[in-house]
Amino acid sequence: MSQLVPVAAPDASLTAALRAAMSRADRHEPVGEAKFAVLEAALQLLDADRPELADQPQLRTELLREALGSVRAAAVAAGVAVTRARQVTGASV
């Protein structure tokens, strides 16, 4: 007879994986900062989508705003990374 092993909820596993990836991100360079910000946004979106927040629209809205800010930070950091990469290769910006 096989034993069933309880598995963590998909969101819990995903959240743990995202947090682990964030802890390893090297934020000293723009690409690392962009990666961190995208992971942070993903966590905030997962948090905002929790069923228990259905009756807490203010908290949900705050999490969504924070996610938007993280996405904006990722876009800025990625833009800086592109500019630096072009400067190194001598391509026009």
PDB file of N, CA and C in Angstrom:
ATOM      1  N   MET A   1       0.840  -1.177   0.000  1.00  0.00           N
ATOM      2  CA  MET A   1       0.000   0.000   0.000  1.00  0.00           C
ATOM      3  C   MET A   1       0.887   1.243   0.000  1.00  0.00           C
ATOM      4  N   SER A   2       0.620   2.152  -0.903  1.00  0.00           N
ATOM      5  CA  SER A   2       1.428   3.365  -0.975  1.00  0.00           C
ATOM      6  C   SER A   2       0.969   4.386   0.049  1.00  0.00           C
ATOM      7  N   GLN A   3       1.908   5.193   0.476  1.00  0.00           N
ATOM      8  CA  GLN A   3       1.583   6.239   1.431  1.00  0.00           C
ATOM      9  C   GLN A   3       1.429   7.559   0.689  1.00  0.00           C
ATOM     10  N   LEU A   4       0.430   8.296   1.072  1.00  0.00           N
ATOM     11  CA  LEU A   4       0.233   9.622   0.498  1.00  0.00           C
ATOM     12  C   LEU A   4       0.994  10.633   1.346  1.00  0.00           C
ATOM     13  N   VAL A   5       1.748  11.440   0.682  1.00  0.00           N
ATOM     14  CA  VAL A   5       2.525  12.468   1.374  1.00  0.00           C
ATOM     15  C   VAL A   5       1.819  13.803   1.159  1.00  0.00           C
ATOM     16  N   PRO A   6       1.496  14.522   2.239  1.00  0.00           N
ATOM     17  CA  PRO A   6       0.854  15.817   2.050  1.00  0.00           C
ATOM     18  C   PRO A   6       1.780  16.773   1.304  1.00  0.00           C
ATOM     19  N   VAL A   7       1.222  17.475   0.381  1.00  0.00           N
ATOM     20  CA  VAL A   7       1.978  18.431  -0.419  1.00  0.00           C
ATOM     21  C   VAL A   7       1.523  19.834  -0.048  1.00  0.00           C
ATOM     22  N   ALA A   8       2.457  20.751   0.036  1.00  0.00           N
ATOM     23  CA  ALA A   8       2.112  22.140   0.343  1.00  0.00           C
ATOM     24  C   ALA A   8       1.250  22.706  -0.774  1.00  0.00           C
ATOM     25  N   ALA A   9       0.422  23.650  -0.419  1.00  0.00           N
ATOM     26  CA  ALA A   9      -0.410  24.315  -1.418  1.00  0.00           C
ATOM     27  C   ALA A   9       0.492  24.936  -2.475  1.00  0.00           C
ATOM     28  N   PRO A  10       0.043  24.954  -3.736  1.00  0.00           N
ATOM     29  CA  PRO A  10       0.893  25.501  -4.803  1.00  0.00           C
ATOM     30  C   PRO A  10       1.390  26.916  -4.506  1.00  0.00           C
ATOM     31  N   ASP A  11       0.531  27.772  -3.979  1.00  0.00           N
ATOM     32  CA  ASP A  11       0.966  29.131  -3.679  1.00  0.00           C
ATOM     33  C   ASP A  11       2.044  29.153  -2.593  1.00  0.00           C
ATOM     34  N   ALA A  12       1.930  28.254  -1.617  1.00  0.00           N
ATOM     35  CA  ALA A  12       2.931  28.203  -0.555  1.00  0.00           C
ATOM     36  C   ALA A  12       4.283  27.753  -1.115  1.00  0.00           C
ATOM     37  N   SER A  13       4.262  26.760  -1.986  1.00  0.00           N
ATOM     38  CA  SER A  13       5.507  26.292  -2.597  1.00  0.00           C
ATOM     39  C   SER A  13       6.109  27.368  -3.490  1.00  0.00           C
ATOM     40  N   LEU A  14       5.262  28.028  -4.248  1.00  0.00           N
ATOM     41  CA  LEU A  14       5.732  29.088  -5.134  1.00  0.00           C
ATOM     42  C   LEU A  14       6.290  30.254  -4.331  1.00  0.00           C
ATOM     43  N   THR A  15       5.597  30.619  -3.270  1.00  0.00           N
ATOM     44  CA  THR A  15       6.059  31.708  -2.413  1.00  0.00           C
ATOM     45  C   THR A  15       7.425  31.379  -1.819  1.00  0.00           C
ATOM     46  N   ALA A  16       7.593  30.160  -1.352  1.00  0.00           N
ATOM     47  CA  ALA A  16       8.880  29.750  -0.779  1.00  0.00           C
ATOM     48  C   ALA A  16       9.982  29.801  -1.828  1.00  0.00           C
ATOM     49  N   ALA A  17       9.677  29.348  -3.032  1.00  0.00           N
ATOM     50  CA  ALA A  17      10.676  29.378  -4.106  1.00  0.00           C
ATOM     51  C   ALA A  17      11.030  30.821  -4.483  1.00  0.00           C
ATOM     52  N   LEU A  18      10.046  31.688  -4.542  1.00  0.00           N
ATOM     53  CA  LEU A  18      10.313  33.097  -4.873  1.00  0.00           C
ATOM     54  C   LEU A  18      11.159  33.757  -3.790  1.00  0.00           C
ATOM     55  N   ARG A  19      10.834  33.492  -2.539  1.00  0.00           N
ATOM     56  CA  ARG A  19      11.624  34.073  -1.433  1.00  0.00           C
ATOM     57  C   ARG A  19      13.068  33.566  -1.472  1.00  0.00           C
ATOM     58  N   ALA A  20      13.240  32.291  -1.773  1.00  0.00           N
ATOM     59  CA  ALA A  20      14.594  31.734  -1.868  1.00  0.00           C
ATOM     60  C   ALA A  20      15.359  32.399  -3.007  1.00  0.00           C
ATOM     61  N   ALA A  21      14.712  32.583  -4.143  1.00  0.00           N
ATOM     62  CA  ALA A  21      15.372  33.244  -5.277  1.00  0.00           C
ATOM     63  C   ALA A  21      15.712  34.693  -4.935  1.00  0.00           C
ATOM     64  N   MET A  22      14.825  35.366  -4.220  1.00  0.00           N
ATOM     65  CA  MET A  22      15.110  36.754  -3.817  1.00  0.00           C
ATOM     66  C   MET A  22      16.334  36.828  -2.904  1.00  0.00           C
ATOM     67  N   SER A  23      16.457  35.852  -2.022  1.00  0.00           N
ATOM     68  CA  SER A  23      17.581  35.879  -1.079  1.00  0.00           C
ATOM     69  C   SER A  23      18.921  35.663  -1.787  1.00  0.00           C
ATOM     70  N   ARG A  24      18.889  35.048  -2.981  1.00  0.00           N
ATOM     71  CA  ARG A  24      20.123  34.802  -3.726  1.00  0.00           C
ATOM     72  C   ARG A  24      20.417  35.873  -4.774  1.00  0.00           C
ATOM     73  N   ALA A  25      19.487  36.785  -4.996  1.00  0.00           N
ATOM     74  CA  ALA A  25      19.685  37.803  -6.040  1.00  0.00           C
ATOM     75  C   ALA A  25      20.794  38.771  -5.633  1.00  0.00           C
ATOM     76  N   ASP A  26      21.711  39.010  -6.553  1.00  0.00           N
ATOM     77  CA  ASP A  26      22.798  39.971  -6.331  1.00  0.00           C
ATOM     78  C   ASP A  26      22.301  41.345  -6.778  1.00  0.00           C
ATOM     79  N   ARG A  27      21.980  42.169  -5.805  1.00  0.00           N
ATOM     80  CA  ARG A  27      21.382  43.471  -6.105  1.00  0.00           C
ATOM     81  C   ARG A  27      22.425  44.555  -6.338  1.00  0.00           C
ATOM     82  N   HIS A  28      23.674  44.188  -6.476  1.00  0.00           N
ATOM     83  CA  HIS A  28      24.724  45.179  -6.707  1.00  0.00           C
ATOM     84  C   HIS A  28      24.770  45.651  -8.152  1.00  0.00           C
ATOM     85  N   GLU A  29      24.167  44.907  -9.040  1.00  0.00           N
ATOM     86  CA  GLU A  29      24.129  45.256 -10.460  1.00  0.00           C
ATOM     87  C   GLU A  29      22.682  45.459 -10.887  1.00  0.00           C
ATOM     88  N   PRO A  30      22.442  46.270 -11.910  1.00  0.00           N
ATOM     89  CA  PRO A  30      21.069  46.548 -12.331  1.00  0.00           C
ATOM     90  C   PRO A  30      20.263  45.304 -12.713  1.00  0.00           C
ATOM     91  N   VAL A  31      20.882  44.333 -13.347  1.00  0.00           N
ATOM     92  CA  VAL A  31      20.146  43.128 -13.723  1.00  0.00           C
ATOM     93  C   VAL A  31      19.670  42.388 -12.481  1.00  0.00           C
ATOM     94  N   GLY A  32      20.514  42.299 -11.483  1.00  0.00           N
ATOM     95  CA  GLY A  32      20.133  41.655 -10.231  1.00  0.00           C
ATOM     96  C   GLY A  32      19.020  42.413  -9.524  1.00  0.00           C
ATOM     97  N   GLU A  33      19.090  43.729  -9.566  1.00  0.00           N
ATOM     98  CA  GLU A  33      18.038  44.545  -8.960  1.00  0.00           C
ATOM     99  C   GLU A  33      16.715  44.354  -9.701  1.00  0.00           C
ATOM    100  N   ALA A  34      16.773  44.289 -11.025  1.00  0.00           N
ATOM    101  CA  ALA A  34      15.562  44.058 -11.812  1.00  0.00           C
ATOM    102  C   ALA A  34      14.968  42.685 -11.484  1.00  0.00           C
ATOM    103  N   LYS A  35      15.829  41.674 -11.383  1.00  0.00           N
ATOM    104  CA  LYS A  35      15.365  40.328 -11.057  1.00  0.00           C
ATOM    105  C   LYS A  35      14.688  40.310  -9.685  1.00  0.00           C
ATOM    106  N   PHE A  36      15.326  40.949  -8.709  1.00  0.00           N
ATOM    107  CA  PHE A  36      14.764  41.013  -7.361  1.00  0.00           C
ATOM    108  C   PHE A  36      13.395  41.685  -7.384  1.00  0.00           C
ATOM    109  N   ALA A  37      13.274  42.795  -8.105  1.00  0.00           N
ATOM    110  CA  ALA A  37      12.013  43.543  -8.142  1.00  0.00           C
ATOM    111  C   ALA A  37      10.896  42.733  -8.794  1.00  0.00           C
ATOM    112  N   VAL A  38      11.220  41.967  -9.819  1.00  0.00           N
ATOM    113  CA  VAL A  38      10.203  41.123 -10.469  1.00  0.00           C
ATOM    114  C   VAL A  38       9.736  40.026  -9.513  1.00  0.00           C
ATOM    115  N   LEU A  39      10.667  39.420  -8.806  1.00  0.00           N
ATOM    116  CA  LEU A  39      10.305  38.388  -7.825  1.00  0.00           C
ATOM    117  C   LEU A  39       9.450  38.977  -6.709  1.00  0.00           C
ATOM    118  N   GLU A  40       9.827  40.171  -6.272  1.00  0.00           N
ATOM    119  CA  GLU A  40       9.069  40.867  -5.234  1.00  0.00           C
ATOM    120  C   GLU A  40       7.636  41.154  -5.710  1.00  0.00           C
ATOM    121  N   ALA A  41       7.495  41.603  -6.933  1.00  0.00           N
ATOM    122  CA  ALA A  41       6.168  41.867  -7.498  1.00  0.00           C
ATOM    123  C   ALA A  41       5.337  40.584  -7.541  1.00  0.00           C
ATOM    124  N   ALA A  42       5.958  39.492  -7.931  1.00  0.00           N
ATOM    125  CA  ALA A  42       5.237  38.217  -7.975  1.00  0.00           C
ATOM    126  C   ALA A  42       4.720  37.827  -6.592  1.00  0.00           C
ATOM    127  N   LEU A  43       5.555  38.005  -5.579  1.00  0.00           N
ATOM    128  CA  LEU A  43       5.116  37.705  -4.211  1.00  0.00           C
ATOM    129  C   LEU A  43       3.953  38.597  -3.793  1.00  0.00           C
ATOM    130  N   GLN A  44       4.045  39.866  -4.109  1.00  0.00           N
ATOM    131  CA  GLN A  44       2.984  40.792  -3.732  1.00  0.00           C
ATOM    132  C   GLN A  44       1.677  40.454  -4.443  1.00  0.00           C
ATOM    133  N   LEU A  45       1.756  40.028  -5.691  1.00  0.00           N
ATOM    134  CA  LEU A  45       0.553  39.637  -6.424  1.00  0.00           C
ATOM    135  C   LEU A  45      -0.054  38.363  -5.836  1.00  0.00           C
ATOM    136  N   LEU A  46       0.786  37.421  -5.459  1.00  0.00           N
ATOM    137  CA  LEU A  46       0.272  36.216  -4.801  1.00  0.00           C
ATOM    138  C   LEU A  46      -0.410  36.566  -3.486  1.00  0.00           C
ATOM    139  N   ASP A  47       0.215  37.454  -2.718  1.00  0.00           N
ATOM    140  CA  ASP A  47      -0.383  37.878  -1.450  1.00  0.00           C
ATOM    141  C   ASP A  47      -1.720  38.582  -1.678  1.00  0.00           C
ATOM    142  N   ALA A  48      -1.776  39.430  -2.678  1.00  0.00           N
ATOM    143  CA  ALA A  48      -3.004  40.185  -2.954  1.00  0.00           C
ATOM    144  C   ALA A  48      -4.140  39.277  -3.401  1.00  0.00           C
ATOM    145  N   ASP A  49      -3.803  38.115  -3.925  1.00  0.00           N
ATOM    146  CA  ASP A  49      -4.814  37.196  -4.446  1.00  0.00           C
ATOM    147  C   ASP A  49      -5.289  36.173  -3.418  1.00  0.00           C
ATOM    148  N   ARG A  50      -4.826  36.306  -2.186  1.00  0.00           N
ATOM    149  CA  ARG A  50      -5.248  35.358  -1.142  1.00  0.00           C
ATOM    150  C   ARG A  50      -6.739  35.494  -0.877  1.00  0.00           C
ATOM    151  N   PRO A  51      -7.450  34.386  -0.761  1.00  0.00           N
ATOM    152  CA  PRO A  51      -8.899  34.433  -0.542  1.00  0.00           C
ATOM    153  C   PRO A  51      -9.306  35.206   0.720  1.00  0.00           C
ATOM    154  N   GLU A  52      -8.488  35.145   1.751  1.00  0.00           N
ATOM    155  CA  GLU A  52      -8.849  35.829   2.998  1.00  0.00           C
ATOM    156  C   GLU A  52      -8.827  37.351   2.883  1.00  0.00           C
ATOM    157  N   LEU A  53      -8.281  37.858   1.785  1.00  0.00           N
ATOM    158  CA  LEU A  53      -8.276  39.311   1.578  1.00  0.00           C
ATOM    159  C   LEU A  53      -9.504  39.798   0.811  1.00  0.00           C
ATOM    160  N   ALA A  54     -10.400  38.884   0.475  1.00  0.00           N
ATOM    161  CA  ALA A  54     -11.596  39.264  -0.278  1.00  0.00           C
ATOM    162  C   ALA A  54     -12.418  40.319   0.460  1.00  0.00           C
ATOM    163  N   ASP A  55     -12.414  40.252   1.793  1.00  0.00           N
ATOM    164  CA  ASP A  55     -13.183  41.224   2.571  1.00  0.00           C
ATOM    165  C   ASP A  55     -12.304  42.346   3.137  1.00  0.00           C
ATOM    166  N   GLN A  56     -11.087  42.489   2.600  1.00  0.00           N
ATOM    167  CA  GLN A  56     -10.167  43.550   3.038  1.00  0.00           C
ATOM    168  C   GLN A  56      -9.644  44.307   1.819  1.00  0.00           C
ATOM    169  N   PRO A  57     -10.509  45.068   1.164  1.00  0.00           N
ATOM    170  CA  PRO A  57     -10.095  45.725  -0.081  1.00  0.00           C
ATOM    171  C   PRO A  57      -8.960  46.730   0.093  1.00  0.00           C
ATOM    172  N   GLN A  58      -8.856  47.358   1.243  1.00  0.00           N
ATOM    173  CA  GLN A  58      -7.767  48.324   1.439  1.00  0.00           C
ATOM    174  C   GLN A  58      -6.417  47.629   1.456  1.00  0.00           C
ATOM    175  N   LEU A  59      -6.320  46.512   2.154  1.00  0.00           N
ATOM    176  CA  LEU A  59      -5.061  45.767   2.209  1.00  0.00           C
ATOM    177  C   LEU A  59      -4.720  45.204   0.834  1.00  0.00           C
ATOM    178  N   ARG A  60      -5.722  44.676   0.151  1.00  0.00           N
ATOM    179  CA  ARG A  60      -5.504  44.131  -1.187  1.00  0.00           C
ATOM    180  C   ARG A  60      -5.018  45.225  -2.142  1.00  0.00           C
ATOM    181  N   THR A  61      -5.639  46.391  -2.064  1.00  0.00           N
ATOM    182  CA  THR A  61      -5.238  47.516  -2.910  1.00  0.00           C
ATOM    183  C   THR A  61      -3.803  47.928  -2.610  1.00  0.00           C
ATOM    184  N   GLU A  62      -3.422  47.946  -1.346  1.00  0.00           N
ATOM    185  CA  GLU A  62      -2.053  48.313  -0.976  1.00  0.00           C
ATOM    186  C   GLU A  62      -1.050  47.309  -1.550  1.00  0.00           C
ATOM    187  N   LEU A  63      -1.364  46.032  -1.469  1.00  0.00           N
ATOM    188  CA  LEU A  63      -0.474  45.016  -2.038  1.00  0.00           C
ATOM    189  C   LEU A  63      -0.355  45.169  -3.550  1.00  0.00           C
ATOM    190  N   LEU A  64      -1.452  45.474  -4.203  1.00  0.00           N
ATOM    191  CA  LEU A  64      -1.412  45.676  -5.648  1.00  0.00           C
ATOM    192  C   LEU A  64      -0.596  46.916  -6.012  1.00  0.00           C
ATOM    193  N   ARG A  65      -0.715  47.969  -5.230  1.00  0.00           N
ATOM    194  CA  ARG A  65       0.097  49.175  -5.464  1.00  0.00           C
ATOM    195  C   ARG A  65       1.577  48.874  -5.276  1.00  0.00           C
ATOM    196  N   GLU A  66       1.895  48.101  -4.247  1.00  0.00           N
ATOM    197  CA  GLU A  66       3.297  47.732  -4.016  1.00  0.00           C
ATOM    198  C   GLU A  66       3.830  46.887  -5.174  1.00  0.00           C
ATOM    199  N   ALA A  67       3.002  46.001  -5.685  1.00  0.00           N
ATOM    200  CA  ALA A  67       3.415  45.179  -6.834  1.00  0.00           C
ATOM    201  C   ALA A  67       3.685  46.067  -8.042  1.00  0.00           C
ATOM    202  N   LEU A  68       2.832  47.049  -8.258  1.00  0.00           N
ATOM    203  CA  LEU A  68       3.039  47.974  -9.367  1.00  0.00           C
ATOM    204  C   LEU A  68       4.349  48.743  -9.189  1.00  0.00           C
ATOM    205  N   GLY A  69       4.631  49.170  -7.974  1.00  0.00           N
ATOM    206  CA  GLY A  69       5.893  49.854  -7.706  1.00  0.00           C
ATOM    207  C   GLY A  69       7.091  48.960  -7.969  1.00  0.00           C
ATOM    208  N   SER A  70       6.978  47.694  -7.622  1.00  0.00           N
ATOM    209  CA  SER A  70       8.071  46.757  -7.879  1.00  0.00           C
ATOM    210  C   SER A  70       8.281  46.551  -9.373  1.00  0.00           C
ATOM    211  N   VAL A  71       7.194  46.488 -10.123  1.00  0.00           N
ATOM    212  CA  VAL A  71       7.311  46.341 -11.573  1.00  0.00           C
ATOM    213  C   VAL A  71       7.966  47.583 -12.175  1.00  0.00           C
ATOM    214  N   ARG A  72       7.594  48.740 -11.680  1.00  0.00           N
ATOM    215  CA  ARG A  72       8.232  49.978 -12.161  1.00  0.00           C
ATOM    216  C   ARG A  72       9.721  49.972 -11.844  1.00  0.00           C
ATOM    217  N   ALA A  73      10.076  49.537 -10.635  1.00  0.00           N
ATOM    218  CA  ALA A  73      11.495  49.458 -10.258  1.00  0.00           C
ATOM    219  C   ALA A  73      12.242  48.485 -11.153  1.00  0.00           C
ATOM    220  N   ALA A  74      11.609  47.384 -11.502  1.00  0.00           N
ATOM    221  CA  ALA A  74      12.241  46.412 -12.397  1.00  0.00           C
ATOM    222  C   ALA A  74      12.478  47.023 -13.769  1.00  0.00           C
ATOM    223  N   ALA A  75      11.511  47.786 -14.260  1.00  0.00           N
ATOM    224  CA  ALA A  75      11.661  48.415 -15.574  1.00  0.00           C
ATOM    225  C   ALA A  75      12.798  49.425 -15.567  1.00  0.00           C
ATOM    226  N   VAL A  76      12.908  50.205 -14.507  1.00  0.00           N
ATOM    227  CA  VAL A  76      13.987  51.194 -14.410  1.00  0.00           C
ATOM    228  C   VAL A  76      15.337  50.488 -14.341  1.00  0.00           C
ATOM    229  N   ALA A  77      15.435  49.467 -13.490  1.00  0.00           N
ATOM    230  CA  ALA A  77      16.706  48.745 -13.352  1.00  0.00           C
ATOM    231  C   ALA A  77      17.094  48.062 -14.665  1.00  0.00           C
ATOM    232  N   ALA A  78      16.121  47.494 -15.354  1.00  0.00           N
ATOM    233  CA  ALA A  78      16.417  46.859 -16.645  1.00  0.00           C
ATOM    234  C   ALA A  78      16.871  47.903 -17.663  1.00  0.00           C
ATOM    235  N   GLY A  79      16.272  49.086 -17.625  1.00  0.00           N
ATOM    236  CA  GLY A  79      16.696  50.170 -18.512  1.00  0.00           C
ATOM    237  C   GLY A  79      18.130  50.587 -18.240  1.00  0.00           C
ATOM    238  N   VAL A  80      18.498  50.665 -16.987  1.00  0.00           N
ATOM    239  CA  VAL A  80      19.883  50.998 -16.625  1.00  0.00           C
ATOM    240  C   VAL A  80      20.817  49.900 -17.117  1.00  0.00           C
ATOM    241  N   ALA A  81      20.404  48.643 -16.979  1.00  0.00           N
ATOM    242  CA  ALA A  81      21.234  47.530 -17.444  1.00  0.00           C
ATOM    243  C   ALA A  81      21.443  47.591 -18.955  1.00  0.00           C
ATOM    244  N   VAL A  82      20.399  47.940 -19.697  1.00  0.00           N
ATOM    245  CA  VAL A  82      20.524  48.060 -21.152  1.00  0.00           C
ATOM    246  C   VAL A  82      21.488  49.189 -21.505  1.00  0.00           C
ATOM    247  N   THR A  83      21.345  50.319 -20.847  1.00  0.00           N
ATOM    248  CA  THR A  83      22.227  51.457 -21.110  1.00  0.00           C
ATOM    249  C   THR A  83      23.681  51.100 -20.837  1.00  0.00           C
ATOM    250  N   ARG A  84      23.929  50.440 -19.714  1.00  0.00           N
ATOM    251  CA  ARG A  84      25.306  50.036 -19.386  1.00  0.00           C
ATOM    252  C   ARG A  84      25.846  49.031 -20.391  1.00  0.00           C
ATOM    253  N   ALA A  85      25.009  48.084 -20.790  1.00  0.00           N
ATOM    254  CA  ALA A  85      25.468  47.073 -21.750  1.00  0.00           C
ATOM    255  C   ALA A  85      25.826  47.731 -23.089  1.00  0.00           C
ATOM    256  N   ARG A  86      25.052  48.682 -23.489  1.00  0.00           N
ATOM    257  CA  ARG A  86      25.339  49.379 -24.754  1.00  0.00           C
ATOM    258  C   ARG A  86      26.611  50.204 -24.643  1.00  0.00           C
ATOM    259  N   GLN A  87      26.847  50.786 -23.485  1.00  0.00           N
ATOM    260  CA  GLN A  87      28.064  51.579 -23.297  1.00  0.00           C
ATOM    261  C   GLN A  87      29.294  50.679 -23.370  1.00  0.00           C
ATOM    262  N   VAL A  88      29.182  49.500 -22.811  1.00  0.00           N
ATOM    263  CA  VAL A  88      30.313  48.564 -22.829  1.00  0.00           C
ATOM    264  C   VAL A  88      30.597  48.090 -24.242  1.00  0.00           C
ATOM    265  N   THR A  89      29.545  47.829 -25.022  1.00  0.00           N
ATOM    266  CA  THR A  89      29.743  47.332 -26.380  1.00  0.00           C
ATOM    267  C   THR A  89      29.980  48.432 -27.400  1.00  0.00           C
ATOM    268  N   GLY A  90      29.763  49.687 -26.979  1.00  0.00           N
ATOM    269  CA  GLY A  90      29.961  50.807 -27.891  1.00  0.00           C
ATOM    270  C   GLY A  90      28.779  51.091 -28.785  1.00  0.00           C
ATOM    271  N   ALA A  91      27.667  50.399 -28.573  1.00  0.00           N
ATOM    272  CA  ALA A  91      26.456  50.648 -29.373  1.00  0.00           C
ATOM    273  C   ALA A  91      25.822  51.973 -28.959  1.00  0.00           C
ATOM    274  N   SER A  92      25.109  52.597 -29.872  1.00  0.00           N
ATOM    275  CA  SER A  92      24.452  53.862 -29.535  1.00  0.00           C
ATOM    276  C   SER A  92      23.253  53.582 -28.656  1.00  0.00           C
ATOM    277  N   VAL A  93      22.999  54.515 -27.747  1.00  0.00           N
ATOM    278  CA  VAL A  93      21.897  54.343 -26.783  1.00  0.00           C
ATOM    279  C   VAL A  93      20.632  54.834 -27.339  1.00  0.00           C
TER     280      VAL A  93
END
